[in-house]
JSON list of C-alpha atoms in Angstrom, two decimals:
[
{"chain": "A", "resi": 1, "resn": "LYS", "atom": "CA", "xyz": [71.50, 55.77, 72.03]},
{"chain": "A", "resi": 2, "resn": "ILE", "atom": "CA", "xyz": [69.20, 56.24, 69.02]},
{"chain": "A", "resi": 3, "resn": "LYS", "atom": "CA", "xyz": [65.92, 58.05, 69.71]},
{"chain": "A", "resi": 4, "resn": "ALA", "atom": "CA", "xyz": [62.71, 56.27, 68.77]},
{"chain": "A", "resi": 5, "resn": "ASP", "atom": "CA", "xyz": [61.64, 59.12, 66.46]},
{"chain": "A", "resi": 6, "resn": "LYS", "atom": "CA", "xyz": [64.77, 58.50, 64.44]},
{"chain": "A", "resi": 7, "resn": "ILE", "atom": "CA", "xyz": [63.75, 54.88, 63.65]},
{"chain": "A", "resi": 8, "resn": "SER", "atom": "CA", "xyz": [61.56, 53.87, 60.72]},
{"chain": "A", "resi": 9, "resn": "VAL", "atom": "CA", "xyz": [60.41, 50.29, 60.13]},
{"chain": "A", "resi": 10, "resn": "ILE", "atom": "CA", "xyz": [59.67, 49.09, 56.62]},
{"chain": "A", "resi": 11, "resn": "PRO", "atom": "CA", "xyz": [58.05, 45.60, 56.46]},
{"chain": "A", "resi": 12, "resn": "ASN", "atom": "CA", "xyz": [58.87, 42.89, 53.93]},
{"chain": "A", "resi": 13, "resn": "GLY", "atom": "CA", "xyz": [55.88, 43.49, 51.67]},
{"chain": "A", "resi": 14, "resn": "TYR", "atom": "CA", "xyz": [54.89, 41.58, 48.53]},
{"chain": "A", "resi": 15, "resn": "ASP", "atom": "CA", "xyz": [55.87, 41.68, 44.87]},
{"chain": "A", "resi": 16, "resn": "GLU", "atom": "CA", "xyz": [52.94, 42.77, 42.64]},
{"chain": "A", "resi": 17, "resn": "ALA", "atom": "CA", "xyz": [54.35, 40.77, 39.75]},
{"chain": "A", "resi": 18, "resn": "ASP", "atom": "CA", "xyz": [53.80, 37.54, 41.69]},
{"chain": "A", "resi": 19, "resn": "PHE", "atom": "CA", "xyz": [50.07, 38.15, 41.54]},
{"chain": "A", "resi": 20, "resn": "ASP", "atom": "CA", "xyz": [49.85, 38.66, 37.80]},
{"chain": "A", "resi": 21, "resn": "MET", "atom": "CA", "xyz": [48.07, 35.36, 37.26]},
{"chain": "A", "resi": 22, "resn": "PRO", "atom": "CA", "xyz": [44.51, 34.07, 37.16]},
{"chain": "A", "resi": 23, "resn": "THR", "atom": "CA", "xyz": [42.49, 34.13, 40.38]},
{"chain": "A", "resi": 24, "resn": "SER", "atom": "CA", "xyz": [39.37, 32.12, 41.13]},
{"chain": "A", "resi": 25, "resn": "PHE", "atom": "CA", "xyz": [37.10, 31.40, 44.06]},
{"chain": "A", "resi": 26, "resn": "PRO", "atom": "CA", "xyz": [36.30, 27.70, 44.46]},
{"chain": "A", "resi": 27, "resn": "ASP", "atom": "CA", "xyz": [32.57, 27.12, 44.13]},
{"chain": "A", "resi": 28, "resn": "LYS", "atom": "CA", "xyz": [32.44, 23.35, 44.72]},
{"chain": "A", "resi": 29, "resn": "GLU", "atom": "CA", "xyz": [34.14, 23.35, 48.07]},
{"chain": "A", "resi": 30, "resn": "PHE", "atom": "CA", "xyz": [35.06, 25.80, 50.86]},
{"chain": "A", "resi": 31, "resn": "VAL", "atom": "CA", "xyz": [38.88, 25.89, 50.81]},
{"chain": "A", "resi": 32, "resn": "ILE", "atom": "CA", "xyz": [40.99, 27.09, 53.70]},
{"chain": "A", "resi": 33, "resn": "THR", "atom": "CA", "xyz": [44.64, 27.41, 52.71]},
{"chain": "A", "resi": 34, "resn": "TYR", "atom": "CA", "xyz": [47.70, 27.51, 54.99]},
{"chain": "A", "resi": 35, "resn": "SER", "atom": "CA", "xyz": [50.97, 28.28, 53.28]},
{"chain": "A", "resi": 36, "resn": "GLY", "atom": "CA", "xyz": [54.40, 27.48, 54.71]},
{"chain": "A", "resi": 37, "resn": "THR", "atom": "CA", "xyz": [55.81, 25.20, 57.38]},
{"chain": "A", "resi": 38, "resn": "ILE", "atom": "CA", "xyz": [53.59, 24.31, 60.35]},
{"chain": "A", "resi": 39, "resn": "ALA", "atom": "CA", "xyz": [55.17, 22.51, 63.30]},
{"chain": "A", "resi": 40, "resn": "ASP", "atom": "CA", "xyz": [54.07, 21.34, 66.74]},
{"chain": "A", "resi": 41, "resn": "LEU", "atom": "CA", "xyz": [54.69, 24.81, 68.22]},
{"chain": "A", "resi": 42, "resn": "TYR", "atom": "CA", "xyz": [51.82, 26.10, 66.10]},
{"chain": "A", "resi": 43, "resn": "ASP", "atom": "CA", "xyz": [48.78, 25.62, 68.31]},
{"chain": "A", "resi": 44, "resn": "ILE", "atom": "CA", "xyz": [45.72, 25.02, 66.12]},
{"chain": "A", "resi": 45, "resn": "ASP", "atom": "CA", "xyz": [43.74, 22.85, 68.56]},
{"chain": "A", "resi": 46, "resn": "ALA", "atom": "CA", "xyz": [40.78, 25.29, 68.94]},
{"chain": "A", "resi": 47, "resn": "PHE", "atom": "CA", "xyz": [40.79, 25.90, 65.20]},
{"chain": "A", "resi": 48, "resn": "LEU", "atom": "CA", "xyz": [40.62, 22.18, 64.38]},
{"chain": "A", "resi": 49, "resn": "LYS", "atom": "CA", "xyz": [37.89, 21.56, 66.96]},
{"chain": "A", "resi": 50, "resn": "SER", "atom": "CA", "xyz": [35.87, 24.39, 65.46]},
{"chain": "A", "resi": 51, "resn": "LEU", "atom": "CA", "xyz": [36.38, 23.00, 61.98]},
{"chain": "A", "resi": 52, "resn": "LYS", "atom": "CA", "xyz": [35.20, 19.57, 63.14]},
{"chain": "A", "resi": 53, "resn": "VAL", "atom": "CA", "xyz": [31.97, 21.14, 64.50]},
{"chain": "A", "resi": 54, "resn": "LEU", "atom": "CA", "xyz": [31.38, 22.94, 61.22]},
{"chain": "A", "resi": 55, "resn": "LYS", "atom": "CA", "xyz": [32.13, 19.86, 59.16]},
{"chain": "A", "resi": 56, "resn": "ASP", "atom": "CA", "xyz": [29.37, 18.01, 61.03]},
{"chain": "A", "resi": 57, "resn": "GLU", "atom": "CA", "xyz": [27.05, 21.03, 60.88]},
{"chain": "A", "resi": 58, "resn": "PHE", "atom": "CA", "xyz": [27.39, 21.87, 57.16]},
{"chain": "A", "resi": 59, "resn": "THR", "atom": "CA", "xyz": [26.94, 18.47, 55.60]},
{"chain": "A", "resi": 60, "resn": "ASP", "atom": "CA", "xyz": [26.06, 20.14, 52.33]},
{"chain": "A", "resi": 61, "resn": "VAL", "atom": "CA", "xyz": [29.35, 22.07, 52.15]},
{"chain": "A", "resi": 62, "resn": "PRO", "atom": "CA", "xyz": [32.55, 20.17, 51.32]},
{"chain": "A", "resi": 63, "resn": "ILE", "atom": "CA", "xyz": [35.23, 21.75, 53.51]},
{"chain": "A", "resi": 64, "resn": "LYS", "atom": "CA", "xyz": [38.89, 21.46, 52.49]},
{"chain": "A", "resi": 65, "resn": "LEU", "atom": "CA", "xyz": [41.87, 22.41, 54.67]},
{"chain": "A", "resi": 66, "resn": "ARG", "atom": "CA", "xyz": [44.87, 22.74, 52.36]},
{"chain": "A", "resi": 67, "resn": "PHE", "atom": "CA", "xyz": [48.42, 22.81, 53.65]},
{"chain": "A", "resi": 68, "resn": "VAL", "atom": "CA", "xyz": [50.98, 24.13, 51.15]},
{"chain": "A", "resi": 69, "resn": "GLY", "atom": "CA", "xyz": [54.36, 23.27, 52.58]},
{"chain": "A", "resi": 70, "resn": "LYS", "atom": "CA", "xyz": [55.75, 21.06, 55.31]},
{"chain": "A", "resi": 71, "resn": "VAL", "atom": "CA", "xyz": [53.38, 19.72, 58.04]},
{"chain": "A", "resi": 72, "resn": "SER", "atom": "CA", "xyz": [54.75, 18.07, 61.19]},
{"chain": "A", "resi": 73, "resn": "GLU", "atom": "CA", "xyz": [53.63, 14.66, 62.25]},
{"chain": "A", "resi": 74, "resn": "GLY", "atom": "CA", "xyz": [52.28, 16.15, 65.51]},
{"chain": "A", "resi": 75, "resn": "ILE", "atom": "CA", "xyz": [49.95, 18.47, 63.55]},
{"chain": "A", "resi": 76, "resn": "LYS", "atom": "CA", "xyz": [48.86, 15.60, 61.32]},
{"chain": "A", "resi": 77, "resn": "GLN", "atom": "CA", "xyz": [48.05, 13.56, 64.45]},
{"chain": "A", "resi": 78, "resn": "LYS", "atom": "CA", "xyz": [45.85, 16.35, 65.81]},
{"chain": "A", "resi": 79, "resn": "ILE", "atom": "CA", "xyz": [44.10, 16.55, 62.45]},
{"chain": "A", "resi": 80, "resn": "LYS", "atom": "CA", "xyz": [43.48, 12.83, 62.64]},
{"chain": "A", "resi": 81, "resn": "GLU", "atom": "CA", "xyz": [42.16, 13.10, 66.24]},
{"chain": "A", "resi": 82, "resn": "ASN", "atom": "CA", "xyz": [39.60, 15.62, 65.02]},
{"chain": "A", "resi": 83, "resn": "ASP", "atom": "CA", "xyz": [38.47, 13.36, 62.20]},
{"chain": "A", "resi": 84, "resn": "LEU", "atom": "CA", "xyz": [39.61, 15.84, 59.57]},
{"chain": "A", "resi": 85, "resn": "LEU", "atom": "CA", "xyz": [42.19, 13.86, 57.56]},
{"chain": "A", "resi": 86, "resn": "GLU", "atom": "CA", "xyz": [39.73, 13.29, 54.75]},
{"chain": "A", "resi": 87, "resn": "ASN", "atom": "CA", "xyz": [39.14, 17.00, 54.58]},
{"chain": "A", "resi": 88, "resn": "CYS", "atom": "CA", "xyz": [42.85, 17.84, 54.23]},
{"chain": "A", "resi": 89, "resn": "GLU", "atom": "CA", "xyz": [45.09, 18.30, 51.21]},
{"chain": "A", "resi": 90, "resn": "PHE", "atom": "CA", "xyz": [48.84, 18.18, 51.78]},
{"chain": "A", "resi": 91, "resn": "THR", "atom": "CA", "xyz": [50.71, 19.56, 48.74]},
{"chain": "A", "resi": 92, "resn": "GLY", "atom": "CA", "xyz": [54.17, 19.25, 50.24]},
{"chain": "A", "resi": 93, "resn": "TYR", "atom": "CA", "xyz": [56.87, 21.71, 49.12]},
{"chain": "A", "resi": 94, "resn": "VAL", "atom": "CA", "xyz": [56.01, 23.73, 45.98]},
{"chain": "A", "resi": 95, "resn": "SER", "atom": "CA", "xyz": [57.66, 26.65, 44.21]},
{"chain": "A", "resi": 96, "resn": "HIS", "atom": "CA", "xyz": [56.86, 30.20, 45.34]},
{"chain": "A", "resi": 97, "resn": "LYS", "atom": "CA", "xyz": [54.82, 30.77, 42.16]},
{"chain": "A", "resi": 98, "resn": "GLU", "atom": "CA", "xyz": [52.74, 27.65, 42.86]},
{"chain": "A", "resi": 99, "resn": "ALA", "atom": "CA", "xyz": [52.25, 28.72, 46.49]},
{"chain": "A", "resi": 100, "resn": "VAL", "atom": "CA", "xyz": [50.83, 32.08, 45.39]},
{"chain": "A", "resi": 101, "resn": "ALA", "atom": "CA", "xyz": [48.62, 30.30, 42.86]},
{"chain": "A", "resi": 102, "resn": "TYR", "atom": "CA", "xyz": [47.15, 28.18, 45.65]},
{"chain": "A", "resi": 103, "resn": "LEU", "atom": "CA", "xyz": [46.38, 31.38, 47.62]},
{"chain": "A", "resi": 104, "resn": "LEU", "atom": "CA", "xyz": [44.47, 32.71, 44.62]},
{"chain": "A", "resi": 105, "resn": "ARG", "atom": "CA", "xyz": [42.40, 29.52, 44.43]},
{"chain": "A", "resi": 106, "resn": "SER", "atom": "CA", "xyz": [41.21, 29.65, 48.01]},
{"chain": "A", "resi": 107, "resn": "SER", "atom": "CA", "xyz": [38.10, 30.75, 49.88]},
{"chain": "A", "resi": 108, "resn": "ILE", "atom": "CA", "xyz": [39.90, 31.98, 52.97]},
{"chain": "A", "resi": 109, "resn": "LEU", "atom": "CA", "xyz": [43.50, 31.88, 54.30]},
{"chain": "A", "resi": 110, "resn": "LEU", "atom": "CA", "xyz": [44.91, 30.67, 57.61]},
{"chain": "A", "resi": 111, "resn": "ILE", "atom": "CA", "xyz": [48.05, 32.01, 59.32]},
{"chain": "A", "resi": 112, "resn": "VAL", "atom": "CA", "xyz": [49.36, 30.76, 62.68]},
{"chain": "A", "resi": 113, "resn": "ILE", "atom": "CA", "xyz": [51.93, 32.39, 64.96]},
{"chain": "A", "resi": 114, "resn": "PRO", "atom": "CA", "xyz": [54.13, 29.84, 66.77]},
{"chain": "A", "resi": 115, "resn": "LYS", "atom": "CA", "xyz": [53.28, 29.58, 70.48]},
{"chain": "A", "resi": 116, "resn": "ILE", "atom": "CA", "xyz": [56.59, 30.71, 71.95]},
{"chain": "A", "resi": 117, "resn": "GLU", "atom": "CA", "xyz": [57.77, 33.41, 74.29]},
{"chain": "A", "resi": 118, "resn": "ASN", "atom": "CA", "xyz": [57.58, 37.01, 72.98]},
{"chain": "A", "resi": 119, "resn": "ASN", "atom": "CA", "xyz": [55.82, 35.95, 69.82]},
{"chain": "A", "resi": 120, "resn": "GLU", "atom": "CA", "xyz": [53.79, 39.12, 69.46]},
{"chain": "A", "resi": 121, "resn": "GLY", "atom": "CA", "xyz": [56.38, 40.64, 67.17]},
{"chain": "A", "resi": 122, "resn": "ILE", "atom": "CA", "xyz": [56.74, 37.64, 64.81]},
{"chain": "A", "resi": 123, "resn": "VAL", "atom": "CA", "xyz": [55.69, 38.75, 61.31]},
{"chain": "A", "resi": 124, "resn": "PRO", "atom": "CA", "xyz": [55.93, 36.00, 58.68]},
{"chain": "A", "resi": 125, "resn": "GLY", "atom": "CA", "xyz": [56.60, 37.57, 55.29]},
{"chain": "A", "resi": 126, "resn": "LYS", "atom": "CA", "xyz": [53.66, 35.61, 53.81]},
{"chain": "A", "resi": 127, "resn": "ILE", "atom": "CA", "xyz": [51.13, 37.78, 55.63]},
{"chain": "A", "resi": 128, "resn": "PHE", "atom": "CA", "xyz": [51.66, 40.46, 52.97]},
{"chain": "A", "resi": 129, "resn": "GLU", "atom": "CA", "xyz": [51.02, 37.93, 50.25]},
{"chain": "A", "resi": 130, "resn": "TYR", "atom": "CA", "xyz": [47.89, 36.81, 52.05]},
{"chain": "A", "resi": 131, "resn": "LEU", "atom": "CA", "xyz": [46.67, 40.44, 52.10]},
{"chain": "A", "resi": 132, "resn": "ALA", "atom": "CA", "xyz": [47.53, 40.78, 48.40]},
{"chain": "A", "resi": 133, "resn": "ALA", "atom": "CA", "xyz": [45.48, 37.71, 47.65]},
{"chain": "A", "resi": 134, "resn": "LYS", "atom": "CA", "xyz": [42.40, 39.60, 48.90]},
{"chain": "A", "resi": 135, "resn": "ARG", "atom": "CA", "xyz": [40.91, 36.62, 50.76]},
{"chain": "A", "resi": 136, "resn": "PRO", "atom": "CA", "xyz": [39.65, 36.80, 54.38]},
{"chain": "A", "resi": 137, "resn": "VAL", "atom": "CA", "xyz": [42.49, 35.89, 56.72]},
{"chain": "A", "resi": 138, "resn": "VAL", "atom": "CA", "xyz": [42.12, 33.92, 59.92]},
{"chain": "A", "resi": 139, "resn": "CYS", "atom": "CA", "xyz": [45.08, 34.54, 62.22]},
{"chain": "A", "resi": 140, "resn": "ILE", "atom": "CA", "xyz": [45.68, 32.23, 65.23]},
{"chain": "A", "resi": 141, "resn": "GLY", "atom": "CA", "xyz": [48.07, 33.81, 67.72]},
{"chain": "A", "resi": 142, "resn": "PRO", "atom": "CA", "xyz": [48.30, 36.30, 70.57]},
{"chain": "A", "resi": 143, "resn": "GLU", "atom": "CA", "xyz": [45.50, 38.85, 70.21]},
{"chain": "A", "resi": 144, "resn": "ASN", "atom": "CA", "xyz": [48.00, 41.76, 70.35]},
{"chain": "A", "resi": 145, "resn": "CYS", "atom": "CA", "xyz": [50.25, 40.36, 67.71]},
{"chain": "A", "resi": 146, "resn": "ASN", "atom": "CA", "xyz": [51.68, 42.56, 64.92]},
{"chain": "A", "resi": 147, "resn": "VAL", "atom": "CA", "xyz": [50.25, 40.27, 62.26]},
{"chain": "A", "resi": 148, "resn": "GLY", "atom": "CA", "xyz": [46.79, 40.93, 63.66]},
{"chain": "A", "resi": 149, "resn": "GLU", "atom": "CA", "xyz": [47.44, 44.66, 63.42]},
{"chain": "A", "resi": 150, "resn": "PHE", "atom": "CA", "xyz": [48.15, 44.33, 59.68]},
{"chain": "A", "resi": 151, "resn": "ILE", "atom": "CA", "xyz": [44.97, 42.32, 59.17]},
{"chain": "A", "resi": 152, "resn": "THR", "atom": "CA", "xyz": [42.87, 44.81, 61.09]},
{"chain": "A", "resi": 153, "resn": "GLU", "atom": "CA", "xyz": [44.44, 47.76, 59.29]},
{"chain": "A", "resi": 154, "resn": "CYS", "atom": "CA", "xyz": [43.59, 46.24, 55.91]},
{"chain": "A", "resi": 155, "resn": "GLU", "atom": "CA", "xyz": [40.13, 45.06, 57.05]},
{"chain": "A", "resi": 156, "resn": "SER", "atom": "CA", "xyz": [41.07, 41.61, 55.75]},
{"chain": "A", "resi": 157, "resn": "GLY", "atom": "CA", "xyz": [40.00, 39.18, 58.47]},
{"chain": "A", "resi": 158, "resn": "SER", "atom": "CA", "xyz": [40.23, 38.49, 62.20]},
{"chain": "A", "resi": 159, "resn": "THR", "atom": "CA", "xyz": [42.73, 37.33, 64.84]},
{"chain": "A", "resi": 160, "resn": "PHE", "atom": "CA", "xyz": [41.94, 34.77, 67.52]},
{"chain": "A", "resi": 161, "resn": "ASP", "atom": "CA", "xyz": [43.94, 33.73, 70.54]},
{"chain": "A", "resi": 162, "resn": "TYR", "atom": "CA", "xyz": [45.00, 30.09, 70.58]},
{"chain": "A", "resi": 163, "resn": "GLY", "atom": "CA", "xyz": [42.18, 28.88, 72.81]},
{"chain": "A", "resi": 164, "resn": "ASN", "atom": "CA", "xyz": [39.52, 31.30, 71.54]},
{"chain": "A", "resi": 165, "resn": "ASN", "atom": "CA", "xyz": [36.50, 29.31, 70.37]},
{"chain": "A", "resi": 166, "resn": "ASN", "atom": "CA", "xyz": [35.07, 32.42, 68.68]},
{"chain": "A", "resi": 167, "resn": "VAL", "atom": "CA", "xyz": [37.00, 31.31, 65.60]},
{"chain": "A", "resi": 168, "resn": "GLU", "atom": "CA", "xyz": [34.14, 28.86, 65.10]},
{"chain": "A", "resi": 169, "resn": "THR", "atom": "CA", "xyz": [31.63, 31.77, 64.82]},
{"chain": "A", "resi": 170, "resn": "TYR", "atom": "CA", "xyz": [33.87, 33.54, 62.31]},
{"chain": "A", "resi": 171, "resn": "LEU", "atom": "CA", "xyz": [34.31, 30.46, 60.16]},
{"chain": "A", "resi": 172, "resn": "ARG", "atom": "CA", "xyz": [30.58, 29.79, 60.24]},
{"chain": "A", "resi": 173, "resn": "GLU", "atom": "CA", "xyz": [29.91, 33.33, 59.00]},
{"chain": "A", "resi": 174, "resn": "GLN", "atom": "CA", "xyz": [32.35, 32.86, 56.15]},
{"chain": "A", "resi": 175, "resn": "ILE", "atom": "CA", "xyz": [30.80, 29.53, 55.12]},
{"chain": "A", "resi": 176, "resn": "LEU", "atom": "CA", "xyz": [27.32, 31.09, 55.13]},
{"chain": "A", "resi": 177, "resn": "LYS", "atom": "CA", "xyz": [28.59, 33.92, 52.97]},
{"chain": "A", "resi": 178, "resn": "TRP", "atom": "CA", "xyz": [30.25, 31.41, 50.66]},
{"chain": "A", "resi": 179, "resn": "LYS", "atom": "CA", "xyz": [26.96, 29.55, 50.23]},
{"chain": "A", "resi": 180, "resn": "GLU", "atom": "CA", "xyz": [25.40, 32.79, 49.03]},
{"chain": "A", "resi": 181, "resn": "ASN", "atom": "CA", "xyz": [28.36, 33.79, 46.84]},
{"chain": "A", "resi": 182, "resn": "PRO", "atom": "CA", "xyz": [31.62, 31.80, 46.54]},
{"chain": "A", "resi": 183, "resn": "SER", "atom": "CA", "xyz": [33.59, 35.01, 46.02]},
{"chain": "A", "resi": 184, "resn": "LEU", "atom": "CA", "xyz": [34.66, 36.26, 49.43]},
{"chain": "A", "resi": 185, "resn": "GLN", "atom": "CA", "xyz": [36.99, 38.85, 47.94]},
{"chain": "A", "resi": 186, "resn": "ILE", "atom": "CA", "xyz": [38.19, 41.70, 50.12]},
{"chain": "A", "resi": 187, "resn": "GLU", "atom": "CA", "xyz": [36.85, 44.74, 48.26]},
{"chain": "A", "resi": 188, "resn": "ASN", "atom": "CA", "xyz": [39.22, 47.41, 49.59]},
{"chain": "A", "resi": 189, "resn": "ASP", "atom": "CA", "xyz": [42.75, 48.10, 48.31]},
{"chain": "A", "resi": 190, "resn": "LYS", "atom": "CA", "xyz": [44.40, 48.85, 51.62]},
{"chain": "A", "resi": 191, "resn": "HIS", "atom": "CA", "xyz": [46.94, 46.11, 51.04]},
{"chain": "A", "resi": 192, "resn": "LEU", "atom": "CA", "xyz": [48.52, 48.14, 48.21]},
{"chain": "A", "resi": 193, "resn": "LYS", "atom": "CA", "xyz": [50.63, 50.13, 50.67]},
{"chain": "A", "resi": 194, "resn": "TYR", "atom": "CA", "xyz": [52.57, 46.92, 51.33]},
{"chain": "A", "resi": 195, "resn": "SER", "atom": "CA", "xyz": [53.62, 46.29, 47.79]},
{"chain": "A", "resi": 196, "resn": "ARG", "atom": "CA", "xyz": [57.36, 46.40, 47.46]},
{"chain": "A", "resi": 197, "resn": "ARG", "atom": "CA", "xyz": [57.02, 49.19, 44.89]},
{"chain": "A", "resi": 198, "resn": "MET", "atom": "CA", "xyz": [55.23, 51.36, 47.42]},
{"chain": "A", "resi": 199, "resn": "LEU", "atom": "CA", "xyz": [57.63, 50.36, 50.22]},
{"chain": "A", "resi": 200, "resn": "THR", "atom": "CA", "xyz": [60.63, 51.20, 48.04]},
{"chain": "A", "resi": 201, "resn": "GLY", "atom": "CA", "xyz": [59.09, 54.64, 47.46]},
{"chain": "A", "resi": 202, "resn": "LYS", "atom": "CA", "xyz": [58.75, 55.04, 51.21]},
{"chain": "A", "resi": 203, "resn": "LEU", "atom": "CA", "xyz": [62.40, 54.07, 51.71]},
{"chain": "A", "resi": 204, "resn": "ALA", "atom": "CA", "xyz": [63.47, 56.61, 49.09]},
{"chain": "A", "resi": 205, "resn": "GLN", "atom": "CA", "xyz": [61.45, 59.31, 50.85]},
{"chain": "A", "resi": 206, "resn": "ILE", "atom": "CA", "xyz": [63.13, 58.51, 54.19]},
{"chain": "A", "resi": 207, "resn": "ILE", "atom": "CA", "xyz": [66.55, 58.65, 52.58]},
{"chain": "A", "resi": 208, "resn": "ASN", "atom": "CA", "xyz": [65.76, 61.97, 50.97]},
{"chain": "A", "resi": 209, "resn": "GLU", "atom": "CA", "xyz": [64.59, 63.39, 54.34]},
{"chain": "A", "resi": 210, "resn": "ILE", "atom": "CA", "xyz": [67.82, 62.55, 56.09]},
{"chain": "A", "resi": 211, "resn": "SER", "atom": "CA", "xyz": [70.16, 63.48, 53.18]}
]
């Protein structure tokens, strides 16, 4: 049996070269981007209800919910039920480079953990690209999830349990900030530790220690 102190975990990380492209904060509309596949197991009911409230509240702020990737018909139906179809953009499948470009043309980013058993440890690789994009991240999932720990560590957003209506308060705060200044850029560089260059250095250090 291997002892816990003999185990080191190195996450997926992000490639710095992928972010060597122009970045801009939209100033004509508040853009929330979700990247990747989203299926019926991804519970965004409370998020959509909150967004509907804010859409009706901020009539002077065009709100766009952008999905970059595949969206299930069940999710689209929930979007329709919340009267948000006209606020959505569905890009369909795009290349990885295009997906990163969309992140860099967003106000904030959305990540959702599928609502399945033992989902706390699910860490989609895109979370590290979200952090590298330096936009506030809204995570919908179990409050003790590993993704939320990365977000908290990097001071890059907040995590909300599936039925937590506090996401409405957080989104409202971000919209109000956006109205004052469209750039919601995360000012710290805590995400840098998750670049693949830094992670490779960490792996090399571990190998040297056990050699």
